[in-house]
PDB file of C-alpha atoms and ligand atoms in Angstrom:
ATOM      1  CA  MET A   1      25.736  49.093  87.287  1.00  0.00           C
ATOM      2  CA  ALA A   2      29.195  48.789  86.468  1.00  0.00           C
ATOM      3  CA  ASP A   3      31.272  51.488  88.000  1.00  0.00           C
ATOM      4  CA  LYS A   4      32.907  54.202  85.427  1.00  0.00           C
ATOM      5  CA  ASP A   5      36.278  54.058  86.356  1.00  0.00           C
ATOM      6  CA  GLY A   6      38.646  52.457  85.137  1.00  0.00           C
ATOM      7  CA  MET A   7      37.043  51.362  82.566  1.00  0.00           C
ATOM      8  CA  LYS A   8      39.699  50.681  79.636  1.00  0.00           C
ATOM      9  CA  ILE A   9      38.654  51.568  76.353  1.00  0.00           C
ATOM     10  CA  ALA A  10      37.401  48.799  74.176  1.00  0.00           C
ATOM     11  CA  LYS A  11      39.916  47.686  71.162  1.00  0.00           C
ATOM     12  CA  ASP A  12      39.389  43.904  70.391  1.00  0.00           C
ATOM     13  CA  TYR A  13      36.785  43.914  67.927  1.00  0.00           C
ATOM     14  CA  HIS A  14      37.887  40.741  65.560  1.00  0.00           C
ATOM     15  CA  ILE A  15      36.441  42.579  62.569  1.00  0.00           C
ATOM     16  CA  ASP A  16      37.907  39.237  60.572  1.00  0.00           C
ATOM     17  CA  LYS A  17      35.188  37.262  62.282  1.00  0.00           C
ATOM     18  CA  PRO A  18      31.878  37.192  61.324  1.00  0.00           C
ATOM     19  CA  PHE A  19      29.578  37.581  63.632  1.00  0.00           C
ATOM     20  CA  ALA A  20      29.095  33.944  65.648  1.00  0.00           C
ATOM     21  CA  LYS A  21      25.299  33.563  67.010  1.00  0.00           C
ATOM     22  CA  GLN A  22      23.705  33.219  63.094  1.00  0.00           C
ATOM     23  CA  GLY A  23      21.731  30.526  64.002  1.00  0.00           C
ATOM     24  CA  GLY A  24      19.550  29.686  60.618  1.00  0.00           C
ATOM     25  CA  PHE A  25      18.606  32.898  59.739  1.00  0.00           C
ATOM     26  CA  TYR A  26      20.205  35.756  58.214  1.00  0.00           C
ATOM     27  CA  VAL A  27      19.475  38.480  59.552  1.00  0.00           C
ATOM     28  CA  LYS A  28      21.956  39.313  62.561  1.00  0.00           C
ATOM     29  CA  GLY A  29      21.383  38.541  65.692  1.00  0.00           C
ATOM     30  CA  MET A  30      18.108  37.503  64.982  1.00  0.00           C
ATOM     31  CA  SER A  31      18.184  34.119  65.342  1.00  0.00           C
ATOM     32  CA  ASP A  32      16.049  33.342  68.373  1.00  0.00           C
ATOM     33  CA  VAL A  33      13.157  36.269  67.484  1.00  0.00           C
ATOM     34  CA  ASP A  34       9.737  34.353  66.305  1.00  0.00           C
ATOM     35  CA  TRP A  35       8.917  33.554  62.933  1.00  0.00           C
ATOM     36  CA  GLY A  36       6.497  36.575  62.239  1.00  0.00           C
ATOM     37  CA  MET A  37       9.371  39.532  63.011  1.00  0.00           C
ATOM     38  CA  LYS A  38      11.507  36.724  61.067  1.00  0.00           C
ATOM     39  CA  ALA A  39       8.906  37.510  58.202  1.00  0.00           C
ATOM     40  CA  ARG A  40       8.965  41.389  58.585  1.00  0.00           C
ATOM     41  CA  LEU A  41      12.370  41.579  58.913  1.00  0.00           C
ATOM     42  CA  ALA A  42      13.206  39.651  55.594  1.00  0.00           C
ATOM     43  CA  ASN A  43      10.912  41.952  54.542  1.00  0.00           C
ATOM     44  CA  ILE A  44      13.024  44.282  54.871  1.00  0.00           C
ATOM     45  CA  PHE A  45      16.435  43.072  54.145  1.00  0.00           C
ATOM     46  CA  GLN A  46      16.339  41.355  51.345  1.00  0.00           C
ATOM     47  CA  PRO A  47      17.049  37.590  50.932  1.00  0.00           C
ATOM     48  CA  GLU A  48      19.755  37.375  48.159  1.00  0.00           C
ATOM     49  CA  SER A  49      21.802  40.330  49.390  1.00  0.00           C
ATOM     50  CA  GLY A  50      20.843  40.553  53.456  1.00  0.00           C
ATOM     51  CA  HIS A  51      20.505  43.937  52.437  1.00  0.00           C
ATOM     52  CA  THR A  52      18.200  46.813  52.083  1.00  0.00           C
ATOM     53  CA  VAL A  53      17.223  50.284  50.854  1.00  0.00           C
ATOM     54  CA  MET A  54      15.397  52.568  52.260  1.00  0.00           C
ATOM     55  CA  LEU A  55      13.991  55.473  51.264  1.00  0.00           C
ATOM     56  CA  ALA A  56      13.514  57.990  54.084  1.00  0.00           C
ATOM     57  CA  PHE A  57      10.745  60.933  53.865  1.00  0.00           C
ATOM     58  CA  ASP A  58      10.134  61.115  57.382  1.00  0.00           C
ATOM     59  CA  HIS A  59      11.299  64.681  57.107  1.00  0.00           C
ATOM     60  CA  GLY A  60       8.404  66.581  57.472  1.00  0.00           C
ATOM     61  CA  TYR A  61       7.356  64.949  61.208  1.00  0.00           C
ATOM     62  CA  PHE A  62       9.873  67.949  62.801  1.00  0.00           C
ATOM     63  CA  MET A  63      11.080  70.291  59.337  1.00  0.00           C
ATOM     64  CA  GLY A  64       7.482  70.292  58.089  1.00  0.00           C
ATOM     65  CA  SER A  65       7.563  70.756  54.222  1.00  0.00           C
ATOM     66  CA  THR A  66      11.283  69.690  52.734  1.00  0.00           C
ATOM     67  CA  SER A  67      13.123  71.110  49.908  1.00  0.00           C
ATOM     68  CA  GLY A  68      12.537  67.930  47.376  1.00  0.00           C
ATOM     69  CA  LEU A  69       9.018  66.290  49.459  1.00  0.00           C
ATOM     70  CA  GLU A  70       7.011  69.280  48.465  1.00  0.00           C
ATOM     71  CA  ARG A  71       4.542  67.070  47.053  1.00  0.00           C
ATOM     72  CA  LEU A  72       5.083  63.722  48.679  1.00  0.00           C
ATOM     73  CA  ASP A  73       2.057  62.123  46.223  1.00  0.00           C
ATOM     74  CA  ILE A  74       4.350  62.821  43.355  1.00  0.00           C
ATOM     75  CA  VAL A  75       8.013  61.991  44.527  1.00  0.00           C
ATOM     76  CA  ILE A  76       7.447  58.672  46.547  1.00  0.00           C
ATOM     77  CA  PRO A  77       5.677  57.001  44.291  1.00  0.00           C
ATOM     78  CA  THR A  78       8.036  57.006  41.418  1.00  0.00           C
ATOM     79  CA  LEU A  79      10.813  56.099  43.539  1.00  0.00           C
ATOM     80  CA  ALA A  80       9.457  53.206  45.456  1.00  0.00           C
ATOM     81  CA  GLU A  81       9.714  50.255  42.562  1.00  0.00           C
ATOM     82  CA  HIS A  82      13.516  51.030  42.921  1.00  0.00           C
ATOM     83  CA  ILE A  83      13.522  50.623  46.647  1.00  0.00           C
ATOM     84  CA  ASP A  84      12.867  48.122  49.372  1.00  0.00           C
ATOM     85  CA  VAL A  85      11.535  50.054  52.265  1.00  0.00           C
ATOM     86  CA  LEU A  86       9.373  53.301  52.824  1.00  0.00           C
ATOM     87  CA  MET A  87      10.758  55.170  56.018  1.00  0.00           C
ATOM     88  CA  GLY A  88       7.916  57.714  56.572  1.00  0.00           C
ATOM     89  CA  THR A  89       5.037  58.728  59.253  1.00  0.00           C
ATOM     90  CA  ARG A  90       1.591  57.213  59.364  1.00  0.00           C
ATOM     91  CA  GLY A  91       0.173  60.793  57.675  1.00  0.00           C
ATOM     92  CA  ALA A  92       2.229  60.885  54.597  1.00  0.00           C
ATOM     93  CA  ILE A  93       1.704  57.024  54.387  1.00  0.00           C
ATOM     94  CA  ARG A  94      -2.045  57.041  54.263  1.00  0.00           C
ATOM     95  CA  THR A  95      -2.602  60.242  52.528  1.00  0.00           C
ATOM     96  CA  CYS A  96       0.000  59.800  49.998  1.00  0.00           C
ATOM     97  CA  ILE A  97       1.191  56.294  48.916  1.00  0.00           C
ATOM     98  CA  PRO A  98      -0.508  53.866  47.203  1.00  0.00           C
ATOM     99  CA  ALA A  99      -0.969  50.599  49.599  1.00  0.00           C
ATOM    100  CA  SER A 100      -0.411  48.102  46.563  1.00  0.00           C
ATOM    101  CA  THR A 101       2.977  50.286  46.509  1.00  0.00           C
ATOM    102  CA  GLY A 102       3.827  46.474  47.788  1.00  0.00           C
ATOM    103  CA  LYS A 103       6.532  47.663  49.810  1.00  0.00           C
ATOM    104  CA  ALA A 104       7.919  47.142  53.151  1.00  0.00           C
ATOM    105  CA  VAL A 105       7.204  50.038  55.626  1.00  0.00           C
ATOM    106  CA  ALA A 106       9.218  51.626  58.286  1.00  0.00           C
ATOM    107  CA  LEU A 107       6.639  53.404  60.301  1.00  0.00           C
ATOM    108  CA  ARG A 108       8.632  57.011  62.400  1.00  0.00           C
ATOM    109  CA  VAL A 109       6.508  56.407  65.732  1.00  0.00           C
ATOM    110  CA  SER A 110       8.306  59.320  67.121  1.00  0.00           C
ATOM    111  CA  CYS A 111       7.908  62.907  67.645  1.00  0.00           C
ATOM    112  CA  GLY A 112       7.537  65.647  70.098  1.00  0.00           C
ATOM    113  CA  SER A 113       9.773  68.507  68.331  1.00  0.00           C
ATOM    114  CA  SER A 114       9.460  71.017  65.432  1.00  0.00           C
ATOM    115  CA  ILE A 115      12.343  73.209  64.134  1.00  0.00           C
ATOM    116  CA  LEU A 116      11.689  75.828  66.033  1.00  0.00           C
ATOM    117  CA  ASP A 117      12.380  74.044  69.275  1.00  0.00           C
ATOM    118  CA  GLU A 118      15.750  75.271  70.497  1.00  0.00           C
ATOM    119  CA  ASP A 119      16.103  71.007  71.857  1.00  0.00           C
ATOM    120  CA  LEU A 120      15.011  68.850  69.485  1.00  0.00           C
ATOM    121  CA  SER A 121      15.817  65.533  71.932  1.00  0.00           C
ATOM    122  CA  HIS A 122      12.586  65.428  73.286  1.00  0.00           C
ATOM    123  CA  GLU A 123      10.507  63.283  71.864  1.00  0.00           C
ATOM    124  CA  ILE A 124       7.064  61.024  72.555  1.00  0.00           C
ATOM    125  CA  ILE A 125       5.394  57.955  71.274  1.00  0.00           C
ATOM    126  CA  GLY A 126       3.498  59.578  68.932  1.00  0.00           C
ATOM    127  CA  VAL A 127       1.383  56.105  67.172  1.00  0.00           C
ATOM    128  CA  SER A 128      -0.123  53.378  69.033  1.00  0.00           C
ATOM    129  CA  ILE A 129       1.080  50.048  68.319  1.00  0.00           C
ATOM    130  CA  GLU A 130      -2.572  49.128  67.084  1.00  0.00           C
ATOM    131  CA  ASP A 131      -1.962  51.835  64.235  1.00  0.00           C
ATOM    132  CA  ALA A 132       1.196  50.557  63.849  1.00  0.00           C
ATOM    133  CA  VAL A 133      -0.262  46.905  63.223  1.00  0.00           C
ATOM    134  CA  ARG A 134      -3.360  48.469  61.205  1.00  0.00           C
ATOM    135  CA  MET A 135      -0.232  50.244  59.110  1.00  0.00           C
ATOM    136  CA  ASN A 136       1.150  46.801  58.228  1.00  0.00           C
ATOM    137  CA  ALA A 137       4.446  48.214  59.419  1.00  0.00           C
ATOM    138  CA  SER A 138       7.092  45.918  58.734  1.00  0.00           C
ATOM    139  CA  CYS A 139       9.405  47.970  61.815  1.00  0.00           C
ATOM    140  CA  MET A 140       9.106  51.403  64.021  1.00  0.00           C
ATOM    141  CA  ALA A 141      11.279  53.725  63.637  1.00  0.00           C
ATOM    142  CA  VAL A 142      12.158  55.531  67.394  1.00  0.00           C
ATOM    143  CA  GLN A 143      14.989  58.254  67.607  1.00  0.00           C
ATOM    144  CA  THR A 144      17.242  58.562  70.545  1.00  0.00           C
ATOM    145  CA  PHE A 145      19.362  61.243  71.739  1.00  0.00           C
ATOM    146  CA  ILE A 146      22.544  60.090  73.388  1.00  0.00           C
ATOM    147  CA  GLY A 147      24.706  63.138  74.675  1.00  0.00           C
ATOM    148  CA  ALA A 148      20.931  64.917  74.757  1.00  0.00           C
ATOM    149  CA  ASP A 149      18.655  66.373  77.452  1.00  0.00           C
ATOM    150  CA  GLY A 150      16.106  63.878  76.205  1.00  0.00           C
ATOM    151  CA  GLU A 151      18.646  60.784  76.240  1.00  0.00           C
ATOM    152  CA  LYS A 152      16.432  59.026  78.959  1.00  0.00           C
ATOM    153  CA  GLU A 153      13.329  60.260  77.914  1.00  0.00           C
ATOM    154  CA  SER A 154      14.573  58.937  74.348  1.00  0.00           C
ATOM    155  CA  LEU A 155      15.469  55.406  75.550  1.00  0.00           C
ATOM    156  CA  ASP A 156      12.506  55.069  77.908  1.00  0.00           C
ATOM    157  CA  ASN A 157      10.302  55.528  74.300  1.00  0.00           C
ATOM    158  CA  LEU A 158      13.016  53.052  72.568  1.00  0.00           C
ATOM    159  CA  CYS A 159      11.858  50.738  75.538  1.00  0.00           C
ATOM    160  CA  LYS A 160       8.357  50.829  75.385  1.00  0.00           C
ATOM    161  CA  THR A 161       8.486  50.721  71.557  1.00  0.00           C
ATOM    162  CA  VAL A 162      10.490  47.578  71.634  1.00  0.00           C
ATOM    163  CA  ASP A 163       8.036  45.803  74.246  1.00  0.00           C
ATOM    164  CA  ALA A 164       4.807  46.959  72.121  1.00  0.00           C
ATOM    165  CA  GLY A 165       6.613  45.286  69.238  1.00  0.00           C
ATOM    166  CA  LEU A 166       7.375  42.440  70.721  1.00  0.00           C
ATOM    167  CA  LYS A 167       3.966  41.241  71.324  1.00  0.00           C
ATOM    168  CA  TYR A 168       3.136  41.724  68.163  1.00  0.00           C
ATOM    169  CA  GLY A 169       6.277  40.548  66.485  1.00  0.00           C
ATOM    170  CA  ILE A 170       7.285  43.884  64.923  1.00  0.00           C
ATOM    171  CA  PRO A 171      10.930  45.003  65.064  1.00  0.00           C
ATOM    172  CA  THR A 172      11.771  47.951  66.493  1.00  0.00           C
ATOM    173  CA  MET A 173      15.051  50.128  65.064  1.00  0.00           C
ATOM    174  CA  GLY A 174      16.416  52.663  66.990  1.00  0.00           C
ATOM    175  CA  VAL A 175      17.629  55.900  65.116  1.00  0.00           C
ATOM    176  CA  VAL A 176      20.360  57.656  66.527  1.00  0.00           C
ATOM    177  CA  ALA A 177      20.495  60.821  66.192  1.00  0.00           C
ATOM    178  CA  VAL A 178      23.224  63.479  67.164  1.00  0.00           C
ATOM    179  CA  GLY A 179      22.649  65.324  70.455  1.00  0.00           C
ATOM    180  CA  LYS A 180      23.767  68.186  71.415  1.00  0.00           C
ATOM    181  CA  GLN A 181      27.031  66.794  73.616  1.00  0.00           C
ATOM    182  CA  MET A 182      28.019  64.230  70.909  1.00  0.00           C
ATOM    183  CA  GLU A 183      29.948  65.076  68.050  1.00  0.00           C
ATOM    184  CA  ARG A 184      29.952  62.887  64.639  1.00  0.00           C
ATOM    185  CA  THR A 185      33.148  60.359  65.471  1.00  0.00           C
ATOM    186  CA  SER A 186      33.345  57.074  65.834  1.00  0.00           C
ATOM    187  CA  ARG A 187      33.733  57.338  70.019  1.00  0.00           C
ATOM    188  CA  PHE A 188      30.026  58.729  70.026  1.00  0.00           C
ATOM    189  CA  PHE A 189      28.015  56.552  67.285  1.00  0.00           C
ATOM    190  CA  LYS A 190      30.301  53.756  68.944  1.00  0.00           C
ATOM    191  CA  LEU A 191      28.716  54.466  72.096  1.00  0.00           C
ATOM    192  CA  ALA A 192      24.696  54.665  70.728  1.00  0.00           C
ATOM    193  CA  THR A 193      25.226  52.099  68.281  1.00  0.00           C
ATOM    194  CA  ARG A 194      25.604  49.999  71.636  1.00  0.00           C
ATOM    195  CA  ILE A 195      22.977  51.017  73.833  1.00  0.00           C
ATOM    196  CA  LEU A 196      19.869  50.775  71.058  1.00  0.00           C
ATOM    197  CA  PRO A 197      20.416  47.034  70.227  1.00  0.00           C
ATOM    198  CA  GLU A 198      21.814  46.101  73.859  1.00  0.00           C
ATOM    199  CA  LEU A 199      18.295  47.754  74.677  1.00  0.00           C
ATOM    200  CA  GLY A 200      16.213  45.383  72.323  1.00  0.00           C
ATOM    201  CA  ALA A 201      16.798  47.685  69.216  1.00  0.00           C
ATOM    202  CA  HIS A 202      16.507  44.812  66.270  1.00  0.00           C
ATOM    203  CA  ILE A 203      17.986  47.768  63.654  1.00  0.00           C
ATOM    204  CA  VAL A 204      20.120  50.194  64.304  1.00  0.00           C
ATOM    205  CA  LYS A 205      20.007  53.455  61.533  1.00  0.00           C
ATOM    206  CA  THR A 206      23.534  55.845  62.489  1.00  0.00           C
ATOM    207  CA  TYR A 207      25.629  57.944  60.320  1.00  0.00           C
ATOM    208  CA  TYR A 208      28.754  56.705  58.492  1.00  0.00           C
ATOM    209  CA  CYS A 209      32.278  58.062  60.374  1.00  0.00           C
ATOM    210  CA  GLU A 210      35.635  57.022  60.721  1.00  0.00           C
ATOM    211  CA  ASP A 211      36.822  53.537  62.070  1.00  0.00           C
ATOM    212  CA  PHE A 212      33.314  52.059  60.766  1.00  0.00           C
ATOM    213  CA  GLU A 213      34.145  48.727  60.730  1.00  0.00           C
ATOM    214  CA  GLU A 214      34.631  48.848  64.470  1.00  0.00           C
ATOM    215  CA  ILE A 215      31.252  50.077  64.978  1.00  0.00           C
ATOM    216  CA  THR A 216      29.493  47.592  62.658  1.00  0.00           C
ATOM    217  CA  SER A 217      31.559  44.591  65.039  1.00  0.00           C
ATOM    218  CA  ALA A 218      30.362  45.870  67.714  1.00  0.00           C
ATOM    219  CA  CYS A 219      26.973  45.763  66.832  1.00  0.00           C
ATOM    220  CA  PRO A 220      25.044  42.790  67.567  1.00  0.00           C
ATOM    221  CA  VAL A 221      22.284  43.706  65.096  1.00  0.00           C
ATOM    222  CA  PRO A 222      21.770  45.312  61.719  1.00  0.00           C
ATOM    223  CA  ILE A 223      23.036  48.575  60.835  1.00  0.00           C
ATOM    224  CA  VAL A 224      21.747  51.008  57.990  1.00  0.00           C
ATOM    225  CA  VAL A 225      23.305  54.042  57.146  1.00  0.00           C
ATOM    226  CA  ALA A 226      21.347  57.621  57.190  1.00  0.00           C
ATOM    227  CA  GLY A 227      22.555  59.759  53.801  1.00  0.00           C
ATOM    228  CA  GLY A 228      22.283  62.708  55.920  1.00  0.00           C
ATOM    229  CA  LYS A 229      23.084  66.087  54.156  1.00  0.00           C
ATOM    230  CA  LYS A 230      23.200  66.337  50.475  1.00  0.00           C
ATOM    231  CA  LEU A 231      26.477  65.463  49.171  1.00  0.00           C
ATOM    232  CA  PRO A 232      27.509  65.800  45.390  1.00  0.00           C
ATOM    233  CA  GLU A 233      25.841  61.927  44.151  1.00  0.00           C
ATOM    234  CA  ASP A 234      29.468  60.674  43.686  1.00  0.00           C
ATOM    235  CA  GLU A 235      30.148  61.674  47.435  1.00  0.00           C
ATOM    236  CA  ALA A 236      27.076  60.314  48.620  1.00  0.00           C
ATOM    237  CA  LEU A 237      27.411  56.712  46.666  1.00  0.00           C
ATOM    238  CA  THR A 238      31.275  56.619  47.909  1.00  0.00           C
ATOM    239  CA  MET A 239      30.180  57.060  51.460  1.00  0.00           C
ATOM    240  CA  CYS A 240      27.146  54.704  50.586  1.00  0.00           C
ATOM    241  CA  TYR A 241      30.040  52.419  48.750  1.00  0.00           C
ATOM    242  CA  LYS A 242      32.524  52.566  52.407  1.00  0.00           C
ATOM    243  CA  ALA A 243      29.345  51.749  54.970  1.00  0.00           C
ATOM    244  CA  ILE A 244      28.461  48.386  52.798  1.00  0.00           C
ATOM    245  CA  SER A 245      32.408  47.153  52.334  1.00  0.00           C
ATOM    246  CA  GLU A 246      32.355  47.952  56.348  1.00  0.00           C
ATOM    247  CA  GLY A 247      29.494  46.211  57.477  1.00  0.00           C
ATOM    248  CA  ALA A 248      26.801  48.238  57.155  1.00  0.00           C
ATOM    249  CA  ALA A 249      23.437  45.907  56.026  1.00  0.00           C
ATOM    250  CA  GLY A 250      21.792  48.977  54.174  1.00  0.00           C
ATOM    251  CA  VAL A 251      21.140  52.092  53.734  1.00  0.00           C
ATOM    252  CA  ASP A 252      18.266  54.584  54.517  1.00  0.00           C
ATOM    253  CA  MET A 253      18.896  57.881  52.538  1.00  0.00           C
ATOM    254  CA  GLY A 254      16.363  60.879  51.838  1.00  0.00           C
ATOM    255  CA  ARG A 255      17.883  63.989  50.611  1.00  0.00           C
ATOM    256  CA  ASN A 256      20.895  62.441  48.831  1.00  0.00           C
ATOM    257  CA  ILE A 257      18.172  60.743  46.373  1.00  0.00           C
ATOM    258  CA  PHE A 258      14.949  63.189  46.350  1.00  0.00           C
ATOM    259  CA  GLN A 259      16.966  66.357  46.110  1.00  0.00           C
ATOM    260  CA  SER A 260      19.455  64.513  43.998  1.00  0.00           C
ATOM    261  CA  THR A 261      19.297  66.232  40.115  1.00  0.00           C
ATOM    262  CA  ASP A 262      17.719  62.871  39.026  1.00  0.00           C
ATOM    263  CA  PRO A 263      16.377  61.222  41.594  1.00  0.00           C
ATOM    264  CA  ILE A 264      15.445  57.577  39.930  1.00  0.00           C
ATOM    265  CA  ALA A 265      19.123  57.494  38.266  1.00  0.00           C
ATOM    266  CA  MET A 266      20.568  57.690  42.143  1.00  0.00           C
ATOM    267  CA  VAL A 267      18.523  55.352  43.197  1.00  0.00           C
ATOM    268  CA  GLN A 268      18.904  52.699  41.238  1.00  0.00           C
ATOM    269  CA  ALA A 269      22.507  53.878  41.662  1.00  0.00           C
ATOM    270  CA  VAL A 270      22.374  53.232  45.060  1.00  0.00           C
ATOM    271  CA  ARG A 271      20.546  49.772  44.491  1.00  0.00           C
ATOM    272  CA  MET A 272      23.724  48.927  42.918  1.00  0.00           C
ATOM    273  CA  VAL A 273      25.816  49.194  45.643  1.00  0.00           C
ATOM    274  CA  VAL A 274      23.998  48.091  48.492  1.00  0.00           C
ATOM    275  CA  HIS A 275      22.622  45.136  46.669  1.00  0.00           C
ATOM    276  CA  LYS A 276      24.610  44.025  43.321  1.00  0.00           C
ATOM    277  CA  ASN A 277      28.104  44.510  45.001  1.00  0.00           C
ATOM    278  CA  ALA A 278      28.311  47.228  42.725  1.00  0.00           C
ATOM    279  CA  THR A 279      32.014  50.308  43.592  1.00  0.00           C
ATOM    280  CA  ASP A 280      30.903  53.898  43.757  1.00  0.00           C
ATOM    281  CA  LYS A 281      32.688  54.699  40.573  1.00  0.00           C
ATOM    282  CA  GLU A 282      30.366  51.711  39.071  1.00  0.00           C
ATOM    283  CA  ALA A 283      27.387  53.204  40.413  1.00  0.00           C
ATOM    284  CA  TYR A 284      28.487  56.751  39.463  1.00  0.00           C
ATOM    285  CA  GLU A 285      28.948  56.054  35.885  1.00  0.00           C
ATOM    286  CA  PHE A 286      25.816  54.329  35.818  1.00  0.00           C
ATOM    287  CA  PHE A 287      24.176  57.642  37.627  1.00  0.00           C
ATOM    288  CA  LEU A 288      25.938  59.659  34.956  1.00  0.00           C
ATOM    289  CA  ASP A 289      24.546  57.611  31.757  1.00  0.00           C
ATOM    290  CA  THR A 290      21.136  57.435  33.010  1.00  0.00           C
ATOM    291  CA  LYS A 291      20.396  60.943  34.684  1.00  0.00           C
ATOM    292  CA  LYS A 292      18.273  63.260  32.788  1.00  0.00           C
ATOM    293  CA  GLU A 293      20.100  65.856  31.123  1.00  0.00           C
TER     294      GLU A 293
HETATM  295  C1  5RP B   1      14.634  62.466  59.369  1.00  0.00           C
HETATM  296  C2  5RP B   1      14.971  61.269  59.729  1.00  0.00           C
HETATM  297  C3  5RP B   1      15.618  60.687  58.694  1.00  0.00           C
HETATM  298  O1  5RP B   1      14.732  59.564  58.220  1.00  0.00           O
HETATM  299  C4  5RP B   1      17.065  59.707  58.175  1.00  0.00           C
HETATM  300  O2  5RP B   1      17.746  61.258  58.473  1.00  0.00           O
HETATM  301  C5  5RP B   1      17.846  59.706  56.611  1.00  0.00           C
HETATM  302  O3  5RP B   1      17.432  60.956  56.107  1.00  0.00           O
HETATM  303  P1  5RP B   1      18.035  61.456  55.299  1.00  0.00           P
HETATM  304  O4  5RP B   1      18.954  60.517  54.335  1.00  0.00           O
HETATM  305  O5  5RP B   1      17.489  62.788  54.587  1.00  0.00           O
HETATM  306  O6  5RP B   1      19.368  62.304  56.126  1.00  0.00           O
HETATM  307  O7  5RP B   1      15.772  60.353  60.635  1.00  0.00           O
HETATM  308  O8  5RP B   1      14.566  63.423  60.613  1.00  0.00           O
END
């Protein structure tokens, strides 16, 4: 292991230069993975735009019933036609989402804490690879806690999930959680979003932050951004627009969609930004024109 002393601060991100190793496959860093994994990644990242709209509704795995998700069976199917990926737990998907929905699944496979827990960073792998295959998962999502007590366990969970997924051609999405010793700054997100792909994650989910272009430039796999806490719709769309403009390959939004005053109008507005090159202002105008009074 290189010693930590004398480390020079990274600064040459070559932001103006596209990622070099594209090969024949459009998903960043994935030109050498197996055919089946490419097919699953193509279910996630739409070939026309190379981007994805994931609807995150896995909050219940540690928060229980969340505002806006009280009835998964009602809320999620009404939004499904406007998204590319269902990001949820096996329990939520099996019980509440029709198998005929025809959307890719980002399966939440890590778990182990509830909001009653002081420290959420000690998770386990809670879903077997056999059940991920059974669920027809297009990727598996593992929470990682860089800068928290459970850092090592979470990275072990990530590596074990990557290894299991490689056996069956199922990609792994490393989810960046904000550990106790972390702040929502580019310094910490740069660290986390580089460690995860170095350990084999095929997709990274993180949060938008300042210097985001440096983060996407330095990350050799596609990054999707979580929406985070509920914002006014215009601010959420601006965050989405900035993230895409600065190199994100999509979003994995939950609360900013299902807690919106009009979730269907909001998910369509997000889709305009992610897939149709719409600006945040154009998308917000669409939202205002479309939302139910
Ligand atoms: C919850 C999660 C969510 O998938 C992630 O935070 C995205 O949801 P939101 O946009 O509501 O933040 O990891 O544990």
